[in-house]
Tab-separated table of N, CA and C in Angstrom:
chain	number	residue	atom	x	y	z
A	1	UNK	N	88.631	-42.403	121.021
A	1	UNK	CA	87.189	-42.610	121.105
A	1	UNK	C	86.810	-43.719	120.117
A	2	UNK	N	85.984	-44.670	120.539
A	2	UNK	CA	85.578	-45.794	119.699
A	2	UNK	C	84.467	-45.421	118.749
A	3	UNK	N	84.192	-46.340	117.830
A	3	UNK	CA	83.132	-46.130	116.845
A	3	UNK	C	81.794	-45.943	117.542
A	4	UNK	N	81.554	-46.729	118.598
A	4	UNK	CA	80.270	-46.647	119.301
A	4	UNK	C	80.064	-45.251	119.882
A	5	UNK	N	81.094	-44.726	120.550
A	5	UNK	CA	80.982	-43.414	121.178
A	5	UNK	C	80.829	-42.315	120.131
A	6	UNK	N	81.465	-42.456	118.983
A	6	UNK	CA	81.357	-41.465	117.914
A	6	UNK	C	79.940	-41.358	117.377
A	7	UNK	N	79.171	-42.412	117.457
A	7	UNK	CA	77.820	-42.441	116.886
A	7	UNK	C	76.808	-41.679	117.741
A	8	UNK	N	77.009	-41.613	119.044
A	8	UNK	CA	76.025	-40.985	119.926
A	8	UNK	C	75.795	-39.514	119.564
A	9	UNK	N	74.535	-39.165	119.328
A	9	UNK	CA	74.162	-37.793	119.016
A	9	UNK	C	74.382	-37.392	117.562
A	10	UNK	N	74.995	-38.253	116.772
A	10	UNK	CA	75.219	-37.944	115.353
A	10	UNK	C	73.903	-37.993	114.590
A	11	UNK	N	73.834	-37.177	113.552
A	11	UNK	CA	72.641	-37.132	112.714
A	11	UNK	C	72.975	-37.683	111.332
A	12	UNK	N	72.101	-38.546	110.863
A	12	UNK	CA	72.210	-39.147	109.534
A	12	UNK	C	70.889	-38.907	108.824
A	13	UNK	N	70.877	-37.954	107.901
A	13	UNK	CA	69.620	-37.606	107.245
A	13	UNK	C	68.650	-37.034	108.265
A	14	UNK	N	67.547	-37.702	108.476
A	14	UNK	CA	66.532	-37.274	109.449
A	14	UNK	C	66.682	-37.984	110.798
A	15	UNK	N	67.678	-38.852	110.905
A	15	UNK	CA	67.844	-39.690	112.094
A	15	UNK	C	68.961	-39.184	112.999
A	16	UNK	N	68.686	-39.176	114.292
A	16	UNK	CA	69.692	-38.829	115.288
A	16	UNK	C	69.880	-40.026	116.206
A	17	UNK	N	71.134	-40.453	116.376
A	17	UNK	CA	71.449	-41.612	117.212
A	17	UNK	C	71.255	-41.242	118.679
A	18	UNK	N	70.449	-42.042	119.388
A	18	UNK	CA	70.185	-41.824	120.806
A	18	UNK	C	70.974	-42.791	121.688
A	19	UNK	N	71.021	-44.053	121.274
A	19	UNK	CA	71.659	-45.062	122.123
A	19	UNK	C	72.037	-46.282	121.307
A	20	UNK	N	73.015	-47.016	121.837
A	20	UNK	CA	73.372	-48.289	121.225
A	20	UNK	C	72.431	-49.343	121.792
A	21	UNK	N	72.024	-50.274	120.945
A	21	UNK	CA	71.173	-51.391	121.382
A	21	UNK	C	71.949	-52.679	121.130
A	22	UNK	N	71.521	-53.800	121.698
A	22	UNK	CA	72.253	-55.058	121.486
A	22	UNK	C	72.451	-55.331	119.999
A	23	UNK	N	73.637	-55.790	119.615
A	23	UNK	CA	73.926	-56.034	118.203
A	23	UNK	C	73.129	-57.200	117.655
A	24	UNK	N	72.992	-57.198	116.360
A	24	UNK	CA	72.385	-58.331	115.669
A	24	UNK	C	73.510	-59.328	115.385
A	25	UNK	N	73.262	-60.581	115.685
A	25	UNK	CA	74.260	-61.613	115.425
A	25	UNK	C	73.723	-62.515	114.320
A	26	UNK	N	74.473	-62.594	113.220
A	26	UNK	CA	74.049	-63.416	112.088
A	26	UNK	C	74.283	-64.887	112.391
A	27	UNK	N	73.755	-65.760	111.544
A	27	UNK	CA	73.932	-67.206	111.721
A	27	UNK	C	75.405	-67.598	111.703
A	28	UNK	N	76.208	-66.835	110.970
A	28	UNK	CA	77.639	-67.144	110.890
A	28	UNK	C	78.407	-66.599	112.093
A	29	UNK	N	77.703	-65.873	112.958
A	29	UNK	CA	78.338	-65.336	114.154
A	29	UNK	C	78.823	-63.902	114.012
A	30	UNK	N	78.638	-63.290	112.862
A	30	UNK	CA	79.064	-61.903	112.670
A	30	UNK	C	78.138	-60.961	113.442
A	31	UNK	N	78.731	-59.978	114.085
A	31	UNK	CA	77.973	-59.017	114.894
A	31	UNK	C	77.794	-57.708	114.114
A	32	UNK	N	76.574	-57.225	114.081
A	32	UNK	CA	76.264	-55.966	113.416
A	32	UNK	C	75.774	-54.982	114.463
A	33	UNK	N	76.484	-53.844	114.605
A	33	UNK	CA	76.099	-52.831	115.585
A	33	UNK	C	74.769	-52.192	115.178
A	34	UNK	N	73.934	-51.943	116.195
A	34	UNK	CA	72.628	-51.331	115.952
A	34	UNK	C	72.441	-50.171	116.916
A	35	UNK	N	71.645	-49.194	116.485
A	35	UNK	CA	71.436	-47.997	117.290
A	35	UNK	C	69.958	-47.601	117.293
A	36	UNK	N	69.542	-47.098	118.441
A	36	UNK	CA	68.196	-46.532	118.552
A	36	UNK	C	68.301	-45.092	118.080
A	37	UNK	N	67.458	-44.728	117.123
A	37	UNK	CA	67.488	-43.375	116.559
A	37	UNK	C	66.112	-42.733	116.654
A	38	UNK	N	66.130	-41.424	116.756
A	38	UNK	CA	64.867	-40.683	116.676
A	38	UNK	C	64.851	-39.990	115.315
A	39	UNK	N	63.712	-40.052	114.679
A	39	UNK	CA	63.539	-39.443	113.358
A	39	UNK	C	62.939	-38.047	113.549
A	40	UNK	N	63.193	-37.153	112.624
A	40	UNK	CA	62.659	-35.793	112.723
A	40	UNK	C	61.127	-35.775	112.703
A	41	UNK	N	60.508	-36.868	112.229
A	41	UNK	CA	59.039	-36.944	112.217
A	41	UNK	C	58.491	-37.342	113.590
A	42	UNK	N	59.393	-37.743	114.503
A	42	UNK	CA	58.967	-38.091	115.855
A	42	UNK	C	59.027	-39.572	116.188
A	43	UNK	N	59.178	-40.429	115.192
A	43	UNK	CA	59.241	-41.870	115.446
A	43	UNK	C	60.630	-42.260	115.943
A	44	UNK	N	60.687	-43.329	116.706
A	44	UNK	CA	61.951	-43.891	117.182
A	44	UNK	C	62.043	-45.318	116.681
A	45	UNK	N	63.234	-45.706	116.201
A	45	UNK	CA	63.400	-47.013	115.603
A	45	UNK	C	64.871	-47.412	115.668
A	46	UNK	N	65.129	-48.722	115.596
A	46	UNK	CA	66.499	-49.229	115.620
A	46	UNK	C	67.012	-49.451	114.201
A	47	UNK	N	68.315	-49.117	113.988
A	47	UNK	CA	68.937	-49.249	112.676
A	47	UNK	C	70.347	-49.803	112.803
A	48	UNK	N	70.807	-50.451	111.738
A	48	UNK	CA	72.184	-50.924	111.676
A	48	UNK	C	73.108	-49.727	111.484
A	49	UNK	N	74.208	-49.720	112.232
A	49	UNK	CA	75.185	-48.643	112.139
A	49	UNK	C	75.749	-48.484	110.744
A	50	UNK	N	76.044	-49.593	110.074
A	50	UNK	CA	76.631	-49.490	108.733
A	50	UNK	C	75.650	-48.892	107.731
A	51	UNK	N	74.357	-49.109	107.940
A	51	UNK	CA	73.361	-48.505	107.048
A	51	UNK	C	73.282	-46.998	107.271
A	52	UNK	N	73.437	-46.564	108.536
A	52	UNK	CA	73.437	-45.131	108.835
A	52	UNK	C	74.667	-44.472	108.232
A	53	UNK	N	75.837	-45.043	108.473
A	53	UNK	CA	77.102	-44.461	107.993
A	53	UNK	C	77.187	-44.426	106.465
A	54	UNK	N	76.645	-45.424	105.789
A	54	UNK	CA	76.732	-45.476	104.318
A	54	UNK	C	75.697	-44.586	103.634
A	55	UNK	N	74.711	-44.120	104.381
A	55	UNK	CA	73.646	-43.303	103.794
A	55	UNK	C	72.497	-44.125	103.239
A	56	UNK	N	72.559	-45.458	103.427
A	56	UNK	CA	71.490	-46.330	102.934
A	56	UNK	C	70.191	-46.085	103.697
A	57	UNK	N	70.308	-45.620	104.937
A	57	UNK	CA	69.131	-45.318	105.761
A	57	UNK	C	69.208	-43.863	106.174
A	58	UNK	N	68.178	-43.089	105.846
A	58	UNK	CA	68.179	-41.658	106.183
A	58	UNK	C	66.956	-41.227	106.995
A	59	UNK	N	65.990	-42.147	107.157
A	59	UNK	CA	64.795	-41.823	107.936
A	59	UNK	C	64.162	-43.121	108.423
A	60	UNK	N	63.090	-42.971	109.178
A	60	UNK	CA	62.365	-44.141	109.681
A	60	UNK	C	61.531	-44.792	108.586
A	61	UNK	N	61.502	-44.179	107.428
A	61	UNK	CA	60.660	-44.629	106.316
A	61	UNK	C	59.781	-43.507	105.816
A	62	UNK	N	59.687	-42.435	106.617
A	62	UNK	CA	58.818	-41.317	106.256
A	62	UNK	C	59.311	-40.600	104.997
A	63	UNK	N	60.600	-40.498	104.823
A	63	UNK	CA	61.148	-39.814	103.641
A	63	UNK	C	60.746	-40.542	102.363
A	64	UNK	N	60.839	-41.849	102.361
A	64	UNK	CA	60.484	-42.634	101.176
A	64	UNK	C	58.996	-42.484	100.859
A	65	UNK	N	58.173	-42.514	101.903
A	65	UNK	CA	56.727	-42.357	101.706
A	65	UNK	C	56.428	-40.991	101.093
A	66	UNK	N	57.052	-39.939	101.630
A	66	UNK	CA	56.823	-38.587	101.108
A	66	UNK	C	57.255	-38.453	99.654
A	67	UNK	N	58.458	-38.933	99.336
A	67	UNK	CA	58.958	-38.777	97.974
A	67	UNK	C	58.192	-39.651	96.991
A	68	UNK	N	57.811	-40.837	97.397
A	68	UNK	CA	57.042	-41.714	96.513
A	68	UNK	C	55.661	-41.138	96.271
A	69	UNK	N	55.017	-40.656	97.327
A	69	UNK	CA	53.685	-40.075	97.198
A	69	UNK	C	53.735	-38.846	96.299
A	70	UNK	N	54.687	-37.940	96.532
A	70	UNK	CA	54.774	-36.724	95.723
A	70	UNK	C	55.049	-37.038	94.264
A	71	UNK	N	55.827	-38.085	94.003
A	71	UNK	CA	56.174	-38.457	92.636
A	71	UNK	C	54.937	-38.858	91.833
A	72	UNK	N	53.978	-39.494	92.490
A	72	UNK	CA	52.803	-39.995	91.787
A	72	UNK	C	51.571	-39.119	91.986
A	73	UNK	N	51.743	-37.957	92.588
A	73	UNK	CA	50.609	-37.087	92.816
A	73	UNK	C	50.384	-36.179	91.613
A	74	UNK	N	49.131	-35.940	91.339
A	74	UNK	CA	48.732	-35.025	90.279
A	74	UNK	C	48.161	-33.805	90.985
A	75	UNK	N	48.602	-32.631	90.644
A	75	UNK	CA	48.185	-31.389	91.302
A	75	UNK	C	48.537	-31.407	92.790
A	76	UNK	N	49.375	-32.361	93.243
A	76	UNK	CA	49.672	-32.473	94.658
A	76	UNK	C	48.458	-32.908	95.457
A	77	UNK	N	47.455	-33.474	94.783
A	77	UNK	CA	46.202	-33.757	95.477
A	77	UNK	C	45.693	-35.183	95.305
A	78	UNK	N	45.853	-35.770	94.152
A	78	UNK	CA	45.349	-37.126	93.927
A	78	UNK	C	46.394	-37.939	93.186
A	79	UNK	N	46.366	-39.228	93.395
A	79	UNK	CA	47.309	-40.084	92.699
A	79	UNK	C	47.060	-40.037	91.204
A	80	UNK	N	48.141	-40.066	90.459
A	80	UNK	CA	48.069	-40.038	88.990
A	80	UNK	C	47.107	-41.121	88.508
A	81	UNK	N	46.221	-40.775	87.606
A	81	UNK	CA	45.271	-41.744	87.063
A	81	UNK	C	44.002	-41.865	87.885
A	82	UNK	N	43.924	-41.153	88.993
A	82	UNK	CA	42.719	-41.195	89.826
A	82	UNK	C	42.152	-39.787	89.953
A	83	UNK	N	40.884	-39.708	90.257
A	83	UNK	CA	40.238	-38.415	90.439
A	83	UNK	C	39.860	-38.271	91.905
A	84	UNK	N	40.216	-37.154	92.500
A	84	UNK	CA	39.866	-36.900	93.892
A	84	UNK	C	38.384	-36.554	93.985
A	85	UNK	N	37.853	-36.577	95.187
A	85	UNK	CA	36.446	-36.214	95.402
A	85	UNK	C	36.191	-34.775	94.960
A	86	UNK	N	37.162	-33.905	95.226
A	86	UNK	CA	37.017	-32.505	94.856
A	86	UNK	C	37.039	-32.335	93.332
A	87	UNK	N	37.918	-33.069	92.672
A	87	UNK	CA	38.020	-32.997	91.213
A	87	UNK	C	36.715	-33.486	90.579
A	88	UNK	N	36.178	-34.574	91.106
A	88	UNK	CA	34.917	-35.120	90.602
A	88	UNK	C	33.775	-34.135	90.821
A	89	UNK	N	33.751	-33.475	91.981
A	89	UNK	CA	32.706	-32.485	92.270
A	89	UNK	C	32.788	-31.320	91.284
A	90	UNK	N	33.997	-30.886	90.967
A	90	UNK	CA	34.182	-29.793	90.011
A	90	UNK	C	33.684	-30.195	88.626
A	91	UNK	N	34.025	-31.406	88.180
A	91	UNK	CA	33.561	-31.868	86.867
A	91	UNK	C	32.032	-31.913	86.810
A	92	UNK	N	31.408	-32.410	87.866
A	92	UNK	CA	29.943	-32.506	87.905
A	92	UNK	C	29.309	-31.121	87.888
A	93	UNK	N	29.917	-30.175	88.606
A	93	UNK	CA	29.424	-28.803	88.655
A	93	UNK	C	29.457	-28.186	87.253
A	94	UNK	N	30.566	-28.374	86.562
A	94	UNK	CA	30.701	-27.834	85.205
A	94	UNK	C	29.690	-28.496	84.262
A	95	UNK	N	29.515	-29.794	84.376
A	95	UNK	CA	28.568	-30.512	83.509
A	95	UNK	C	27.138	-30.025	83.723
A	96	UNK	N	26.735	-29.803	84.985
A	96	UNK	CA	25.370	-29.317	85.266
A	96	UNK	C	25.109	-27.973	84.602
A	97	UNK	N	26.161	-27.159	84.511
A	97	UNK	CA	25.995	-25.805	83.988
A	97	UNK	C	26.235	-25.682	82.488
A	98	UNK	N	26.997	-26.597	81.896
A	98	UNK	CA	27.413	-26.394	80.512
A	98	UNK	C	27.011	-27.491	79.538
A	99	UNK	N	26.551	-28.628	80.035
A	99	UNK	CA	26.231	-29.739	79.134
A	99	UNK	C	24.716	-29.922	79.048
A	100	UNK	N	24.095	-29.515	77.937
A	100	UNK	CA	22.643	-29.643	77.794
A	100	UNK	C	22.149	-31.085	77.900
A	101	UNK	N	23.034	-32.064	77.714
A	101	UNK	CA	22.640	-33.464	77.838
A	101	UNK	C	22.676	-33.960	79.288
A	102	UNK	N	23.207	-33.147	80.215
A	102	UNK	CA	23.260	-33.520	81.627
A	102	UNK	C	21.843	-33.487	82.203
A	103	UNK	N	21.480	-34.494	82.998
A	103	UNK	CA	20.126	-34.591	83.575
A	103	UNK	C	19.732	-33.369	84.407
A	104	UNK	N	20.710	-32.666	84.982
A	104	UNK	CA	20.412	-31.516	85.838
A	104	UNK	C	20.577	-30.172	85.125
A	105	UNK	N	20.873	-30.201	83.848
A	105	UNK	CA	21.157	-28.963	83.115
A	105	UNK	C	20.028	-27.941	83.232
A	106	UNK	N	18.773	-28.371	83.097
A	106	UNK	CA	17.651	-27.420	83.136
A	106	UNK	C	17.594	-26.647	84.453
A	107	UNK	N	17.993	-27.279	85.558
A	107	UNK	CA	17.974	-26.608	86.863
A	107	UNK	C	19.204	-25.744	87.108
A	108	UNK	N	20.199	-25.847	86.276
A	108	UNK	CA	21.445	-25.095	86.464
A	108	UNK	C	21.742	-24.254	85.221
A	109	UNK	N	22.438	-24.822	84.253
A	109	UNK	CA	22.767	-24.078	83.034
A	109	UNK	C	21.539	-23.540	82.336
A	110	UNK	N	20.459	-24.297	82.353
A	110	UNK	CA	19.209	-23.873	81.721
A	110	UNK	C	18.592	-22.661	82.390
A	111	UNK	N	18.949	-22.421	83.657
A	111	UNK	CA	18.449	-21.238	84.383
A	111	UNK	C	19.466	-20.104	84.352
A	112	UNK	N	20.598	-20.329	83.657
A	112	UNK	CA	21.609	-19.277	83.559
A	112	UNK	C	22.713	-19.367	84.597
A	113	UNK	N	22.722	-20.435	85.402
A	113	UNK	CA	23.783	-20.614	86.402
A	113	UNK	C	25.073	-20.988	85.663
A	114	UNK	N	26.164	-20.308	85.996
A	114	UNK	CA	27.444	-20.569	85.344
A	114	UNK	C	28.523	-20.890	86.382
A	115	UNK	N	29.649	-21.379	85.879
A	115	UNK	CA	30.840	-21.613	86.701
A	115	UNK	C	31.835	-20.531	86.317
A	116	UNK	N	32.426	-19.866	87.300
A	116	UNK	CA	33.373	-18.799	86.980
A	116	UNK	C	34.511	-19.348	86.111
A	117	UNK	N	35.047	-18.487	85.279
A	117	UNK	CA	36.072	-18.891	84.311
A	117	UNK	C	37.293	-19.506	84.997
A	118	UNK	N	37.716	-18.935	86.116
A	118	UNK	CA	38.909	-19.434	86.814
A	118	UNK	C	38.731	-20.887	87.242
A	119	UNK	N	37.556	-21.242	87.769
A	119	UNK	CA	37.296	-22.614	88.219
A	119	UNK	C	37.143	-23.561	87.033
A	120	UNK	N	36.540	-23.080	85.943
A	120	UNK	CA	36.399	-23.921	84.750
A	120	UNK	C	37.756	-24.284	84.178
A	121	UNK	N	38.672	-23.355	84.204
A	121	UNK	CA	39.972	-23.545	83.568
A	121	UNK	C	41.019	-24.192	84.466
A	122	UNK	N	40.833	-24.117	85.788
A	122	UNK	CA	41.901	-24.578	86.680
A	122	UNK	C	41.366	-25.298	87.916
A	123	UNK	N	41.675	-26.587	87.989
A	123	UNK	CA	41.317	-27.330	89.197
A	123	UNK	C	42.056	-26.764	90.401
A	124	UNK	N	43.317	-26.358	90.211
A	124	UNK	CA	44.101	-25.805	91.308
A	124	UNK	C	43.421	-24.563	91.900
A	125	UNK	N	42.883	-23.703	91.037
A	125	UNK	CA	42.188	-22.496	91.502
A	125	UNK	C	40.937	-22.880	92.294
A	126	UNK	N	40.186	-23.842	91.783
A	126	UNK	CA	38.987	-24.326	92.481
A	126	UNK	C	39.368	-24.869	93.858
A	127	UNK	N	40.379	-25.726	93.903
A	127	UNK	CA	40.804	-26.332	95.166
A	127	UNK	C	41.342	-25.285	96.124
A	128	UNK	N	42.071	-24.323	95.595
A	128	UNK	CA	42.614	-23.256	96.432
A	128	UNK	C	41.497	-22.442	97.079
A	129	UNK	N	40.437	-22.160	96.326
A	129	UNK	CA	39.310	-21.378	96.848
A	129	UNK	C	38.406	-22.191	97.774
A	130	UNK	N	38.129	-23.432	97.397
A	130	UNK	CA	37.166	-24.244	98.147
A	130	UNK	C	37.796	-25.083	99.252
A	131	UNK	N	39.049	-25.475	99.075
A	131	UNK	CA	39.672	-26.377	100.039
A	131	UNK	C	39.148	-27.791	99.841
A	132	UNK	N	39.621	-28.695	100.681
A	132	UNK	CA	39.205	-30.098	100.599
A	132	UNK	C	37.826	-30.281	101.199
A	133	UNK	N	37.112	-31.272	100.689
A	133	UNK	CA	35.814	-31.612	101.257
A	133	UNK	C	36.023	-32.080	102.695
A	134	UNK	N	35.229	-31.589	103.641
A	134	UNK	CA	35.387	-32.032	105.027
A	134	UNK	C	35.098	-33.522	105.212
A	135	UNK	N	34.232	-34.077	104.369
A	135	UNK	CA	33.916	-35.511	104.439
A	135	UNK	C	33.263	-35.929	103.129
A	136	UNK	N	33.057	-37.235	102.962
A	136	UNK	CA	32.393	-37.733	101.752
A	136	UNK	C	30.929	-37.309	101.714
A	137	UNK	N	30.376	-36.959	102.872
A	137	UNK	CA	28.963	-36.549	102.942
A	137	UNK	C	28.750	-35.119	102.455
A	138	UNK	N	29.812	-34.366	102.249
A	138	UNK	CA	29.688	-32.979	101.805
A	138	UNK	C	29.730	-32.898	100.279
A	139	UNK	N	29.014	-31.923	99.747
A	139	UNK	CA	29.074	-31.634	98.316
A	139	UNK	C	29.015	-30.115	98.153
A	140	UNK	N	29.274	-29.667	96.957
A	140	UNK	CA	29.331	-28.217	96.729
A	140	UNK	C	27.918	-27.637	96.751
A	141	UNK	N	27.793	-26.496	97.386
A	141	UNK	CA	26.499	-25.841	97.552
A	141	UNK	C	26.680	-24.351	97.275
A	142	UNK	N	25.728	-23.783	96.543
A	142	UNK	CA	25.731	-22.335	96.309
A	142	UNK	C	24.944	-21.670	97.431
A	143	UNK	N	25.532	-20.706	98.082
A	143	UNK	CA	24.885	-20.005	99.192
A	143	UNK	C	23.654	-19.268	98.691
A	144	UNK	N	23.814	-18.521	97.591
A	144	UNK	CA	22.674	-17.894	96.917
A	144	UNK	C	22.280	-18.868	95.811
A	145	UNK	N	21.129	-19.531	95.983
A	145	UNK	CA	20.733	-20.582	95.034
A	145	UNK	C	20.520	-20.072	93.608
A	146	UNK	N	20.382	-18.772	93.457
A	146	UNK	CA	20.239	-18.197	92.122
A	146	UNK	C	21.553	-17.625	91.603
A	147	UNK	N	22.591	-17.704	92.426
A	147	UNK	CA	23.900	-17.187	92.043
A	147	UNK	C	24.735	-18.238	91.326
A	148	UNK	N	25.864	-17.825	90.836
A	148	UNK	CA	26.756	-18.697	90.084
A	148	UNK	C	27.699	-19.473	90.992
A	149	UNK	N	28.372	-20.452	90.425
A	149	UNK	CA	29.435	-21.177	91.119
A	149	UNK	C	30.681	-20.305	91.023
A	150	UNK	N	31.033	-19.670	92.130
A	150	UNK	CA	32.175	-18.775	92.161
A	150	UNK	C	32.615	-18.569	93.611
A	151	UNK	N	33.858	-18.105	93.797
A	151	UNK	CA	34.325	-17.867	95.164
A	151	UNK	C	33.376	-16.914	95.884
A	152	UNK	N	33.127	-17.166	97.128
A	152	UNK	CA	32.232	-16.317	97.917
A	152	UNK	C	30.786	-16.764	97.881
A	153	UNK	N	30.410	-17.555	96.878
A	153	UNK	CA	29.028	-18.034	96.809
A	153	UNK	C	28.945	-19.544	96.958
A	154	UNK	N	30.054	-20.202	97.250
A	154	UNK	CA	30.041	-21.662	97.356
A	154	UNK	C	30.646	-22.121	98.663
A	155	UNK	N	30.198	-23.281	99.091
A	155	UNK	CA	30.699	-23.908	100.314
A	155	UNK	C	30.519	-25.411	100.180
A	156	UNK	N	31.206	-26.158	101.047
A	156	UNK	CA	30.951	-27.592	101.161
A	156	UNK	C	29.856	-27.738	102.195
A	157	UNK	N	28.789	-28.456	101.850
A	157	UNK	CA	27.646	-28.591	102.757
A	157	UNK	C	27.123	-30.030	102.737
A	158	UNK	N	26.496	-30.407	103.839
A	158	UNK	CA	25.888	-31.733	103.928
A	158	UNK	C	24.520	-31.691	103.251
A	159	UNK	N	23.922	-32.836	103.035
A	159	UNK	CA	22.591	-32.926	102.434
A	159	UNK	C	21.593	-32.154	103.287
A	160	UNK	N	21.708	-32.280	104.610
A	160	UNK	CA	20.797	-31.582	105.526
A	160	UNK	C	20.941	-30.067	105.384
A	161	UNK	N	22.190	-29.587	105.296
A	161	UNK	CA	22.405	-28.150	105.132
A	161	UNK	C	21.854	-27.669	103.795
A	162	UNK	N	22.036	-28.477	102.762
A	162	UNK	CA	21.550	-28.088	101.448
A	162	UNK	C	20.023	-28.114	101.374
A	163	UNK	N	19.405	-28.988	102.139
A	163	UNK	CA	17.939	-29.096	102.120
A	163	UNK	C	17.277	-27.798	102.584
A	164	UNK	N	17.960	-27.071	103.457
A	164	UNK	CA	17.383	-25.813	103.940
A	164	UNK	C	17.809	-24.628	103.065
A	165	UNK	N	18.497	-24.911	101.971
A	165	UNK	CA	18.986	-23.857	101.091
A	165	UNK	C	18.534	-24.124	99.657
A	166	UNK	N	17.239	-24.292	99.469
A	166	UNK	CA	16.709	-24.567	98.132
A	166	UNK	C	15.809	-23.437	97.697
A	167	UNK	N	15.721	-23.261	96.393
A	167	UNK	CA	14.799	-22.265	95.870
A	167	UNK	C	13.386	-22.819	95.986
A	168	UNK	N	12.427	-21.970	96.141
A	168	UNK	CA	11.040	-22.440	96.234
A	168	UNK	C	10.619	-23.135	94.938
A	169	UNK	N	9.932	-24.243	95.059
A	169	UNK	CA	9.436	-24.976	93.898
A	169	UNK	C	8.141	-24.350	93.416
A	170	UNK	N	7.971	-24.334	92.126
A	170	UNK	CA	6.733	-23.798	91.565
A	170	UNK	C	5.610	-24.799	91.798
A	171	UNK	N	4.454	-24.293	92.110
A	171	UNK	CA	3.284	-25.160	92.252
A	171	UNK	C	2.453	-25.036	90.972
A	172	UNK	N	1.461	-25.890	90.841
A	172	UNK	CA	0.619	-25.874	89.643
A	172	UNK	C	-0.194	-24.602	89.534
A	173	UNK	N	-0.394	-23.919	90.677
A	173	UNK	CA	-1.167	-22.687	90.648
A	173	UNK	C	-0.343	-21.467	90.246
A	174	UNK	N	1.010	-21.648	90.169
A	174	UNK	CA	1.896	-20.510	89.793
A	174	UNK	C	1.827	-20.214	88.327
């Protein structure tokens, strides 16, 4: 059995050889065998046989993207040195409730609204409970406007949804 026949159906990393394709011919006339492979991620692409056999190529590129991304991820959620939308929302929520110098403190911390200890101490816990923001238009909303920021009382909501979930404003006659 020849080298070409041995390659059919073989798996190299995430790649499975499906068929031989026309070889690449270098300027010097050297022929390099190439194969059409399917990757476990679903993509199909052509690769040099020697790269498959040596282990230099193990995927269509998806493996490198995954490992590079995971290497630079913080909390598995945002790139190192950057803050995700969810992380920023959590920081703002804590500031409204705990920082008397925050412009919104009187409406939150000043009224006794707090952030549960688990969310204050752990972004992972907050993200696990709240999940990712459905879109940039969503922000954190308390279902009971007089309740605290805690699991069961918070959701991601649009400005329109939040507009219908406000506490009554005091009038001058109150």
